[in-house]
mmCIF file of C-alpha atoms and ligand atoms in Angstrom:
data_model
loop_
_atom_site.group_PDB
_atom_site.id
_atom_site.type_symbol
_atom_site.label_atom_id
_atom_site.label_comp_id
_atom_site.label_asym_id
_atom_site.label_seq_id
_atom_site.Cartn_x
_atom_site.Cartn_y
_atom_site.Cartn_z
ATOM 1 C CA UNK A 30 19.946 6.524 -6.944
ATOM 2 C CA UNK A 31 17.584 6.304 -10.310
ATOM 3 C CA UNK A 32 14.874 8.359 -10.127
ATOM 4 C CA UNK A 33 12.531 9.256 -12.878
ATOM 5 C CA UNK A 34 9.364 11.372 -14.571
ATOM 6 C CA UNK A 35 6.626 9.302 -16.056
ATOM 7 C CA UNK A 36 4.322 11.834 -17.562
ATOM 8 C CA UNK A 37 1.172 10.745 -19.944
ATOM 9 C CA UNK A 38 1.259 12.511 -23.352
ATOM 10 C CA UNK A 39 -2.370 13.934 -22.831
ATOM 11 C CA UNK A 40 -1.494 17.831 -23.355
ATOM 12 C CA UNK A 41 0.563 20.232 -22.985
ATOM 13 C CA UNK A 42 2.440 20.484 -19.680
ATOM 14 C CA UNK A 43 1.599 22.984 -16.905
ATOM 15 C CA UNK A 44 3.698 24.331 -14.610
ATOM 16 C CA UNK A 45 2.659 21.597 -11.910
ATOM 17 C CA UNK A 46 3.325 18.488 -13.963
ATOM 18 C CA UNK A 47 7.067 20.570 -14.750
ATOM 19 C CA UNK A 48 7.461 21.100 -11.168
ATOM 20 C CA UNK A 49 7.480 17.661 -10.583
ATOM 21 C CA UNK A 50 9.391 17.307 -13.064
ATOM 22 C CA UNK A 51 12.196 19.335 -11.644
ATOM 23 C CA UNK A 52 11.985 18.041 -8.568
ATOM 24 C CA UNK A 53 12.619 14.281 -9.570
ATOM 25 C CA UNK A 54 15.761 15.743 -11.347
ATOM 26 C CA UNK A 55 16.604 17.192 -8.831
ATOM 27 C CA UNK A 56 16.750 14.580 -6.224
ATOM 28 C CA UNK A 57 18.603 12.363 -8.652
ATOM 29 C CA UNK A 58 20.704 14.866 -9.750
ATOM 30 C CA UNK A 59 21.846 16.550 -6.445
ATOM 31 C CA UNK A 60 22.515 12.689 -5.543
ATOM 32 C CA UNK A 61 24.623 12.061 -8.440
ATOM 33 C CA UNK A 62 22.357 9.541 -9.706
ATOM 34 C CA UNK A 63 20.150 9.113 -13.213
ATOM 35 C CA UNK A 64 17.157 10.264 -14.032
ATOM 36 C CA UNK A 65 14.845 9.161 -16.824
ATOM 37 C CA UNK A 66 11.789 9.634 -18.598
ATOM 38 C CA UNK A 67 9.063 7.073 -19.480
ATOM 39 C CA UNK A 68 6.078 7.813 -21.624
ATOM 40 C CA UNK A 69 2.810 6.795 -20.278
ATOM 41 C CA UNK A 70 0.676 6.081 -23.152
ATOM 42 C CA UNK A 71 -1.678 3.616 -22.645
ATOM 43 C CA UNK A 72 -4.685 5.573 -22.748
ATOM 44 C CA UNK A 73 -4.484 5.691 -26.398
ATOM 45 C CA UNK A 74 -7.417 8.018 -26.821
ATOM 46 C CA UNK A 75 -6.510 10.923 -24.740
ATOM 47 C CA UNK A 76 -2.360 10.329 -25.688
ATOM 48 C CA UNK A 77 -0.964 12.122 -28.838
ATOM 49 C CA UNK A 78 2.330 11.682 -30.681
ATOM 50 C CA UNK A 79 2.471 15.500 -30.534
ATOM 51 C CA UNK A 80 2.452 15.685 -27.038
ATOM 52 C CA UNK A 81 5.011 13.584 -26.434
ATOM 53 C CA UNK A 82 7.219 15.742 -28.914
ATOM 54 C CA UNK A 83 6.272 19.045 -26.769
ATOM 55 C CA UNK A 84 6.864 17.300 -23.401
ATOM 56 C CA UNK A 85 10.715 16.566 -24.531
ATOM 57 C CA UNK A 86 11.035 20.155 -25.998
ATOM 58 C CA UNK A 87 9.323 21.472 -22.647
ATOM 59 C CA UNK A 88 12.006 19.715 -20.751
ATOM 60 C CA UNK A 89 14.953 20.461 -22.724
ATOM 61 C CA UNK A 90 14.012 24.350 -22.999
ATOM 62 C CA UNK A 91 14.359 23.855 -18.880
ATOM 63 C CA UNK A 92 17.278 21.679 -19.147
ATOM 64 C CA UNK A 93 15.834 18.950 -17.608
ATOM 65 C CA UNK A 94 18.060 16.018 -19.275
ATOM 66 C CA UNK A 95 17.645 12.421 -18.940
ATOM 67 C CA UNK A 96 19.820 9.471 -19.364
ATOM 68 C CA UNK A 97 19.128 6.804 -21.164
ATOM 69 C CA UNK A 98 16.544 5.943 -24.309
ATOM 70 C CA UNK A 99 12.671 6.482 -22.504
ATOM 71 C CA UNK A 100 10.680 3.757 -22.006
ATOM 72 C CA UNK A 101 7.454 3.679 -23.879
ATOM 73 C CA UNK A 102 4.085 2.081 -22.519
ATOM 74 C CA UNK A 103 2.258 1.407 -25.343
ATOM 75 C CA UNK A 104 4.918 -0.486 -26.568
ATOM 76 C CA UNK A 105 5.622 -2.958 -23.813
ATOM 77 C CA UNK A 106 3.013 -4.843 -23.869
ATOM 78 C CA UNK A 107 4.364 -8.152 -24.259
ATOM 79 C CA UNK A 108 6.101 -7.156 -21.058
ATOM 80 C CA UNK A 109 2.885 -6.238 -18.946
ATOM 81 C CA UNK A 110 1.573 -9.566 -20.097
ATOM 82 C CA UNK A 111 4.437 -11.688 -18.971
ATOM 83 C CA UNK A 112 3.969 -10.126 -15.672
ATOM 84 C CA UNK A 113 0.504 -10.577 -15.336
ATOM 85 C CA UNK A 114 1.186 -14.371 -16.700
ATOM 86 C CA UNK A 115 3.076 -14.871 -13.464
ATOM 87 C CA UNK A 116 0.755 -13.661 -10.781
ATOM 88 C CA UNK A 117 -1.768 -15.606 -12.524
ATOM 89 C CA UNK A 118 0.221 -18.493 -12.087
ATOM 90 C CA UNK A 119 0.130 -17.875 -8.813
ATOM 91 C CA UNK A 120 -3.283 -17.839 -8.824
ATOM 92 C CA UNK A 121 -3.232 -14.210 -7.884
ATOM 93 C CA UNK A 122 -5.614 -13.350 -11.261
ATOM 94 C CA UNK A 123 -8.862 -13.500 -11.895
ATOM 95 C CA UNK A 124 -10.748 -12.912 -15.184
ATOM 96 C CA UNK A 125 -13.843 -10.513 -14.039
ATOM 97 C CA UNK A 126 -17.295 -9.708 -16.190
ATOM 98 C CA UNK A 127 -18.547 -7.059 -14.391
ATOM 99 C CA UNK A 128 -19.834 -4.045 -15.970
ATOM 100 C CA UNK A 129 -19.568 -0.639 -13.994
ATOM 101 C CA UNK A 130 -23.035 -0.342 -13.357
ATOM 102 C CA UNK A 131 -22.902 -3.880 -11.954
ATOM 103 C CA UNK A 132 -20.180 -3.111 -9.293
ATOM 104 C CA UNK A 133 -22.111 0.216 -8.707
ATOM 105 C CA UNK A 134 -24.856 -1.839 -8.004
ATOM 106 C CA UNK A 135 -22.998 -4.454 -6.198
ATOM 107 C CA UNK A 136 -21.579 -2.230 -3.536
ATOM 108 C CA UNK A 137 -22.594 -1.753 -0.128
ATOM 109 C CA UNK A 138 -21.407 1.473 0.658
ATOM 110 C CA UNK A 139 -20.779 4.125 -1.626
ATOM 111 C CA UNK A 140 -17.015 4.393 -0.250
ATOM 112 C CA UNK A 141 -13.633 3.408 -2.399
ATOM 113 C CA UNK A 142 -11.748 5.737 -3.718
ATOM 114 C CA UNK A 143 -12.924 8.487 -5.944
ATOM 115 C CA UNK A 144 -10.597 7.861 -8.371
ATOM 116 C CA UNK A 145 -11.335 3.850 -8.728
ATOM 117 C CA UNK A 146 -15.478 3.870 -8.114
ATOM 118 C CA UNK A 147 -16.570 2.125 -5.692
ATOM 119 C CA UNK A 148 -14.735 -0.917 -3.948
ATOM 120 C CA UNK A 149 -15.029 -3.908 -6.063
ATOM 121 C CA UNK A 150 -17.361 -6.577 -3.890
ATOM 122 C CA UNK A 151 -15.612 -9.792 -5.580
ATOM 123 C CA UNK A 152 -18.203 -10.871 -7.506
ATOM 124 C CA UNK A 153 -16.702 -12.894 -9.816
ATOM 125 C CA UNK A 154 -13.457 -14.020 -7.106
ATOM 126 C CA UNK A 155 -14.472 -17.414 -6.845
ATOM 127 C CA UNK A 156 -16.252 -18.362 -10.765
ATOM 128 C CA UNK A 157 -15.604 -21.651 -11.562
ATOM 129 C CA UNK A 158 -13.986 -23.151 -15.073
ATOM 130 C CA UNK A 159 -17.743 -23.039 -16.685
ATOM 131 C CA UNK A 160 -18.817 -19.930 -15.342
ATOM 132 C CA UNK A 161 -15.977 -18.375 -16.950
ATOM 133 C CA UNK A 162 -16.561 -19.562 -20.495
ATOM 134 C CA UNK A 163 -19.894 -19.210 -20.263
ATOM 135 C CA UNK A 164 -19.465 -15.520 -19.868
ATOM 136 C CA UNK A 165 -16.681 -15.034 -22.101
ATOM 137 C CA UNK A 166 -18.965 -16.226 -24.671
ATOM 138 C CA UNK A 167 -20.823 -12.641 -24.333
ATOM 139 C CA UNK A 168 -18.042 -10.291 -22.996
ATOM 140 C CA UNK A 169 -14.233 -9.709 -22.513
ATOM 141 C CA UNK A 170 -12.940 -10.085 -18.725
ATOM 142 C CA UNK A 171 -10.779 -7.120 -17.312
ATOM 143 C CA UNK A 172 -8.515 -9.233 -14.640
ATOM 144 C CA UNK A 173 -8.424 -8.343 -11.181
ATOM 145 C CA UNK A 174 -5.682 -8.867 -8.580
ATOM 146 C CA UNK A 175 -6.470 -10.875 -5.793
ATOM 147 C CA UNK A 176 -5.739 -7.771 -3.017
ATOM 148 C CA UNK A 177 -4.289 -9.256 0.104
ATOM 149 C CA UNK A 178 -5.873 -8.295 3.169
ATOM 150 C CA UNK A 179 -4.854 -5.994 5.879
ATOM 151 C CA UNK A 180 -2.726 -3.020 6.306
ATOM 152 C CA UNK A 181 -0.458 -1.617 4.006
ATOM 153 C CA UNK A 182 2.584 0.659 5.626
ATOM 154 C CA UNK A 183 5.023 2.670 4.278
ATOM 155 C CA UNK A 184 6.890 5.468 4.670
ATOM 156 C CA UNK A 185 6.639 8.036 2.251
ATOM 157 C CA UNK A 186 9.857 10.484 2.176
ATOM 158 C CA UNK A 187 7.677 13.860 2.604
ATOM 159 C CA UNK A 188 4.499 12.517 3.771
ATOM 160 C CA UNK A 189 5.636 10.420 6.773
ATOM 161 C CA UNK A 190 4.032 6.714 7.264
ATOM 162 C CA UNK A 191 1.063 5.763 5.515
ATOM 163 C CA UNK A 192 -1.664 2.963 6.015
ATOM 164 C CA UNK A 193 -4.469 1.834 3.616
ATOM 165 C CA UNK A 194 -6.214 -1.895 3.779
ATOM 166 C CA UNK A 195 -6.350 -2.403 0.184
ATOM 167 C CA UNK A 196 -8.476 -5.101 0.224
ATOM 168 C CA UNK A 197 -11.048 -2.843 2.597
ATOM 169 C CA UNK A 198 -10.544 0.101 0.633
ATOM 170 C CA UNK A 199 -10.512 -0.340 -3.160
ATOM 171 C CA UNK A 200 -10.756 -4.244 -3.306
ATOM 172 C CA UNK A 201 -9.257 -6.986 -5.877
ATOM 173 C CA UNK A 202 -7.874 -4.278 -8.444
ATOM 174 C CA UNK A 203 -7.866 -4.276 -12.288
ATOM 175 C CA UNK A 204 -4.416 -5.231 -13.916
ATOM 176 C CA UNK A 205 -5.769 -5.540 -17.691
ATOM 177 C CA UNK A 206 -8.804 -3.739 -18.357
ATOM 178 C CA UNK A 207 -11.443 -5.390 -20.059
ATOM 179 C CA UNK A 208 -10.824 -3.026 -23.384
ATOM 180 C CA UNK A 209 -7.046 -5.217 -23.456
ATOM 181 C CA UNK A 210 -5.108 -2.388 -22.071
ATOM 182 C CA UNK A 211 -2.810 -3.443 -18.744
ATOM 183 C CA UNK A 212 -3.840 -0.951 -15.867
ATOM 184 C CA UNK A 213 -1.349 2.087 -14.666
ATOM 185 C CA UNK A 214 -0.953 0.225 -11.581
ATOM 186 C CA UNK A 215 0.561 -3.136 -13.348
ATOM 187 C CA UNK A 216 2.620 -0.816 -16.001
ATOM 188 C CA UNK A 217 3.831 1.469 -13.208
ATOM 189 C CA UNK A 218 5.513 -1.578 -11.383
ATOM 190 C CA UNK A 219 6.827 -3.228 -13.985
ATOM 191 C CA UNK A 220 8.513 -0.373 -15.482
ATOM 192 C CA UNK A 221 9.897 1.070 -12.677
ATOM 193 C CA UNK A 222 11.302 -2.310 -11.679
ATOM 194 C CA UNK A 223 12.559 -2.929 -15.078
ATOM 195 C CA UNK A 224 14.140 0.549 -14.975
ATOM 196 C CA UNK A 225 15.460 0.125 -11.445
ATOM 197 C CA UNK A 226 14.469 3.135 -9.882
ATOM 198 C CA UNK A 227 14.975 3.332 -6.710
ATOM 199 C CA UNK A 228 12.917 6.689 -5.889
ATOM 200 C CA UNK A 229 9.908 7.757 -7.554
ATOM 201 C CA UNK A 230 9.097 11.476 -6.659
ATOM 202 C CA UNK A 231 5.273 12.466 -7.847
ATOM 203 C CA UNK A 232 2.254 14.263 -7.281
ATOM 204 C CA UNK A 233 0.322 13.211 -3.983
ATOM 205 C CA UNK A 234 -2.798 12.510 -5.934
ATOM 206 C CA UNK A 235 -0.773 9.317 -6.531
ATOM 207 C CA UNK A 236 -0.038 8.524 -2.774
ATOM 208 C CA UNK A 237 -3.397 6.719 -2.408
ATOM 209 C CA UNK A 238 -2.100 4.423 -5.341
ATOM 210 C CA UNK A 239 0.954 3.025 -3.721
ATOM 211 C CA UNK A 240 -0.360 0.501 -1.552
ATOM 212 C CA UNK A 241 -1.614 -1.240 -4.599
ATOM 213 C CA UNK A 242 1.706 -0.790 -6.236
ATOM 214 C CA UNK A 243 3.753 -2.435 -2.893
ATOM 215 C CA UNK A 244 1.334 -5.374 -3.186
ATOM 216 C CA UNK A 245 2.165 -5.870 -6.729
ATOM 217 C CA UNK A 246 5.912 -5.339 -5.983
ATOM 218 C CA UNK A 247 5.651 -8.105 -3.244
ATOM 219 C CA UNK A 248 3.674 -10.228 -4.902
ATOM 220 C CA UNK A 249 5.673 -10.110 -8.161
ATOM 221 C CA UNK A 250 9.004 -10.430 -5.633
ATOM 222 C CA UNK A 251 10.290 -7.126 -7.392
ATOM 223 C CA UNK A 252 12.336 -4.667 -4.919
ATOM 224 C CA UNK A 253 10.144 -1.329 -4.252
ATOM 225 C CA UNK A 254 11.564 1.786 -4.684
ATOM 226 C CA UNK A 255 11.184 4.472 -2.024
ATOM 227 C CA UNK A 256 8.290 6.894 -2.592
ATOM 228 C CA UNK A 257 8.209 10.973 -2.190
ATOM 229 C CA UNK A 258 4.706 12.327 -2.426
ATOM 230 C CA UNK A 259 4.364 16.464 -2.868
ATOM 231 C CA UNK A 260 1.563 18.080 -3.133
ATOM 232 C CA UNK A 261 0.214 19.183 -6.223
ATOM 233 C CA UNK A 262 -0.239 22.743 -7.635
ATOM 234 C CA UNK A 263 -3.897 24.310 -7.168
ATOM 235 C CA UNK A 264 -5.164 26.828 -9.326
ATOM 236 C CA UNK A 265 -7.145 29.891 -7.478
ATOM 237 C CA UNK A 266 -10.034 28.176 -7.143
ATOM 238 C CA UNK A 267 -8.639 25.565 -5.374
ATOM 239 C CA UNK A 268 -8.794 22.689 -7.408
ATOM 240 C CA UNK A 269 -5.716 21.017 -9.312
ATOM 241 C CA UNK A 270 -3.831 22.987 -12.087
ATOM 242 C CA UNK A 271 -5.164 21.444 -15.553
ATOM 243 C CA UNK A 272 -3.720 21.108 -19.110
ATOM 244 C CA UNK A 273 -7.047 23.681 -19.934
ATOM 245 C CA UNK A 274 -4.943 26.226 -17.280
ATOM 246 C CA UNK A 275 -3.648 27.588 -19.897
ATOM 247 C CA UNK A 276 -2.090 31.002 -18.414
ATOM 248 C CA UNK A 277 0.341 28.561 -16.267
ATOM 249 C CA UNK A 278 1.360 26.053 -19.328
ATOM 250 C CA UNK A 279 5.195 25.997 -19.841
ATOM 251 C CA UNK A 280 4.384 26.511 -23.867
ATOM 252 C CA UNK A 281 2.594 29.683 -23.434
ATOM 253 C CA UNK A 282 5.522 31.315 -21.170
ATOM 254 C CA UNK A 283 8.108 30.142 -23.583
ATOM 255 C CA UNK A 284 5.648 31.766 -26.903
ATOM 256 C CA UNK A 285 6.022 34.819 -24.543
ATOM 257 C CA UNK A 286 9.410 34.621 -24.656
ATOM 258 C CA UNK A 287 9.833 34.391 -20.917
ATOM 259 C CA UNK A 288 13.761 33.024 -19.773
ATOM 260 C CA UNK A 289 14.250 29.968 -18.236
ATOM 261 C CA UNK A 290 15.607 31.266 -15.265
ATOM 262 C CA UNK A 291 12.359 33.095 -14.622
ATOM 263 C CA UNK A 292 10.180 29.852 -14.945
ATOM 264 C CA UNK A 293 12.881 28.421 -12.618
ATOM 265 C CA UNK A 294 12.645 30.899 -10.269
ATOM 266 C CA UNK A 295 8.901 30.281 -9.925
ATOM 267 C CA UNK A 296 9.297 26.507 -9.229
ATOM 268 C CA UNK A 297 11.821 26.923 -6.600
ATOM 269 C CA UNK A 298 9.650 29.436 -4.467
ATOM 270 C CA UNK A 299 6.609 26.525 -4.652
ATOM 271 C CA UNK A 300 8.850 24.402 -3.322
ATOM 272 C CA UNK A 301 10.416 25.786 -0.686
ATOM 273 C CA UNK A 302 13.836 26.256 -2.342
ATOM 274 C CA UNK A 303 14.370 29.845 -3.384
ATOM 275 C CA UNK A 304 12.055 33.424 -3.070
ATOM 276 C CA UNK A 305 11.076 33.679 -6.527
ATOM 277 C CA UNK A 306 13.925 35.113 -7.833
ATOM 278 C CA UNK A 307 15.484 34.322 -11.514
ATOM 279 C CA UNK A 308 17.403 31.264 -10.630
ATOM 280 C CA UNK A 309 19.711 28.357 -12.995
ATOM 281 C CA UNK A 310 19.643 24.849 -12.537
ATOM 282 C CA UNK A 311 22.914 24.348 -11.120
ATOM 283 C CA UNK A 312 22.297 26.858 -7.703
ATOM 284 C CA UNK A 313 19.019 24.757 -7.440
ATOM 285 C CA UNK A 314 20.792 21.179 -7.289
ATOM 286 C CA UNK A 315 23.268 22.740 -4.955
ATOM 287 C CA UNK A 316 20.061 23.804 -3.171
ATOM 288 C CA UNK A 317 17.648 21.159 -2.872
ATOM 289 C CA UNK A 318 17.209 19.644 0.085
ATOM 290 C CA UNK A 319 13.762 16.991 0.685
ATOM 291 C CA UNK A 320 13.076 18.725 3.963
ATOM 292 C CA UNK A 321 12.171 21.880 3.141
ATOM 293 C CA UNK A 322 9.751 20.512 0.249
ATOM 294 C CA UNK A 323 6.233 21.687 1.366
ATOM 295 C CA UNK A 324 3.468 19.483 2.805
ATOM 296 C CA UNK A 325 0.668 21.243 2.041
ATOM 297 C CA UNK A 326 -0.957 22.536 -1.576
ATOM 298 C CA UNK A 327 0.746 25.279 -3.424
ATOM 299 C CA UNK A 328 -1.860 27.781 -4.817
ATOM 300 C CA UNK A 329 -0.677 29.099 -8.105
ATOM 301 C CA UNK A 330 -1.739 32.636 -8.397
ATOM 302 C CA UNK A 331 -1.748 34.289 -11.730
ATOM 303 C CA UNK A 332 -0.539 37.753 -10.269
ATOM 304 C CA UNK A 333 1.929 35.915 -8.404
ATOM 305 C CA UNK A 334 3.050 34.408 -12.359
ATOM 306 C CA UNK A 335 3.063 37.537 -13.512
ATOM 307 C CA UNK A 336 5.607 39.386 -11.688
ATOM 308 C CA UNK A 337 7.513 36.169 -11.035
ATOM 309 C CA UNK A 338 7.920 36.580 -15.042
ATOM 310 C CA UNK A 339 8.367 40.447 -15.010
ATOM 311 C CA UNK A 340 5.130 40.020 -17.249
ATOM 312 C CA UNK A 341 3.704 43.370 -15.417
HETATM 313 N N1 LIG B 486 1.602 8.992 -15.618
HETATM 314 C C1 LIG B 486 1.179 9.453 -14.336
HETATM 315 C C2 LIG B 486 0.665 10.867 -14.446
HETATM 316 O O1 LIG B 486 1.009 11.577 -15.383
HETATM 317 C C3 LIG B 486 2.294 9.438 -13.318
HETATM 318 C C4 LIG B 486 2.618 8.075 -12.893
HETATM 319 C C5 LIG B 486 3.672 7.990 -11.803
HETATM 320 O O2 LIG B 486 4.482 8.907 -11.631
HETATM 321 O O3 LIG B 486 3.705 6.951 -11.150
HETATM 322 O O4 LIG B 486 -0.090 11.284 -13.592
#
């Protein structure tokens, strides 16, 4: 069992993205298997050096260790383009011109998925030779995977089975963006493969995502990993916890001198593995146990925070 945490360096963490933290370690770890980190970087403009210095302090202060040296995505990509060299060999790559407002345009139906726009019509599937230089002339292609039809299954460890038509759904997908960059969903696969993990454990805002990522794993004839969805954190008004939550970021509770065990103990009781109580890592690997992880949202309360930390 390798499992890992792949966090991007955009901010300080909250106790969400260190929940999932701690759960990833502790699947691995209650397995007797590694765990590692990997820095995703590649949005250079929101990612800071700093962060990525607080993020190891934040997980050392919890005693989250990792094996091995972390992988680094800005840094690999020479690696990402080797990849992408071979499904294009394949000719599973297109170069594509479109500009947003073009695919907006394009689409038929406003559906897709929120976090991709709307589902990419193909316009530019089938350019020919000329087409192609005569557009490059004027603007930079992102390429697209060609997105094989039909369903996608799998069965995610918490969620249960889960189906998505790619191809219906989101369409061929961006694998290098048209500003260079190689797209999460390439750099995801690769470095997971290249890492061998064999479970990635994440936020469920990410379940929608792995289709795409078993069609790159098949078509790149890389093994998949098994996948563990949970649920993220909400804050009280019901939407996801944010780096700008700032009452529930791990930073803040350290500055107010808060002990480990307490932060700990908070973790545990949104995940089904303890009742809030001050708890150490080593009762918690002896505890956790997949099944009792909880399928719906946990709704982070800052009362509840409060006398979790004995801050009232
Ligand atoms: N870097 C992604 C994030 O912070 C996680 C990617 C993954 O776990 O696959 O949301």
């Amino acid at each position: 069992m390798r499992g890992r945490f792949a966090p991007s360096p955009t901010g300080r963490m909250h106790l969400g993205n260190v929940r999932s933290a701690l759960l990833g370690w502790l699947q691995a770890r209650a397995a007797g298997g590694a765990f590692l980190v990997r820095i995703e970087d590649l949005d250079r403009a929101r990612c800071k050096p700093q962060f990525v210095e607080d993020l190891y302090e934040d997980l050392r202060w919890l005693g989250l260790d990792w094996d091995e040296t972390p992988l680094v995505q800005s840094a690999r990509d020479d690696v990402y383009r080797e990849a992408q060299a071979r499904l294009e060999r394949e000719g599973l790559i297109y170069p594509c011109f479109c500009t947003r407002a073009e695919i907006a345009r394009a689409a038929s139906a406003p559906h897709g998925l929120s976090e991709e726009g709307p589902r990419y019509p193909g316009t530019c599937a089938n350019l020919t030779a000329a087409q192609v230089s005569e557009r490059s002339r004027t603007r930079a292609p992102a390429y697209r995977f060609r997105a094989r039809p039909g369903e996608v299954r799998f069965v995610d460890d918490l969620m249960g089975p889960f189906v998505q038509d790619v191809q219906a759904l989101v369409g061929d997908f961006v694998v290098r963006r048209n500003d260079g960059v190689a797209s999460y969903q390439l750099a995801v696969v690769v470095d997971d493969a290249d890492s061998r993990i064999t479970h990635v454990l994440r936020g469920d805002d990410l379940l929608s995502s792995t289709p795409r990522q078993l069609q790159l794993y098949e078509a790149l004839r890389l093994p998949a990993p098994a996948f563990l969805h949970v649920p993220l954190v909400l804050g009280e008004d019901g939407k996801r916890l944010a780096k700008r939550d700032g009452a529930f970021a791990l930073a803040e509770l350290r500055a107010r001198g808060r002990p480990r065990e307490h932060v700990l103990g908070l973790l545990a009781a949104w995940s089904g593995l303890g009742d809030g109580s001050p708890v150490d890592l080593p009762a918690l690997v002896a505890r956790f146990d997949r099944d009792v992880l909880p399928h719906a949202p946990v709704v982070a309360r800052e009362a509840q925070l409060l006398d979790a930390l004995g801050l009232r």
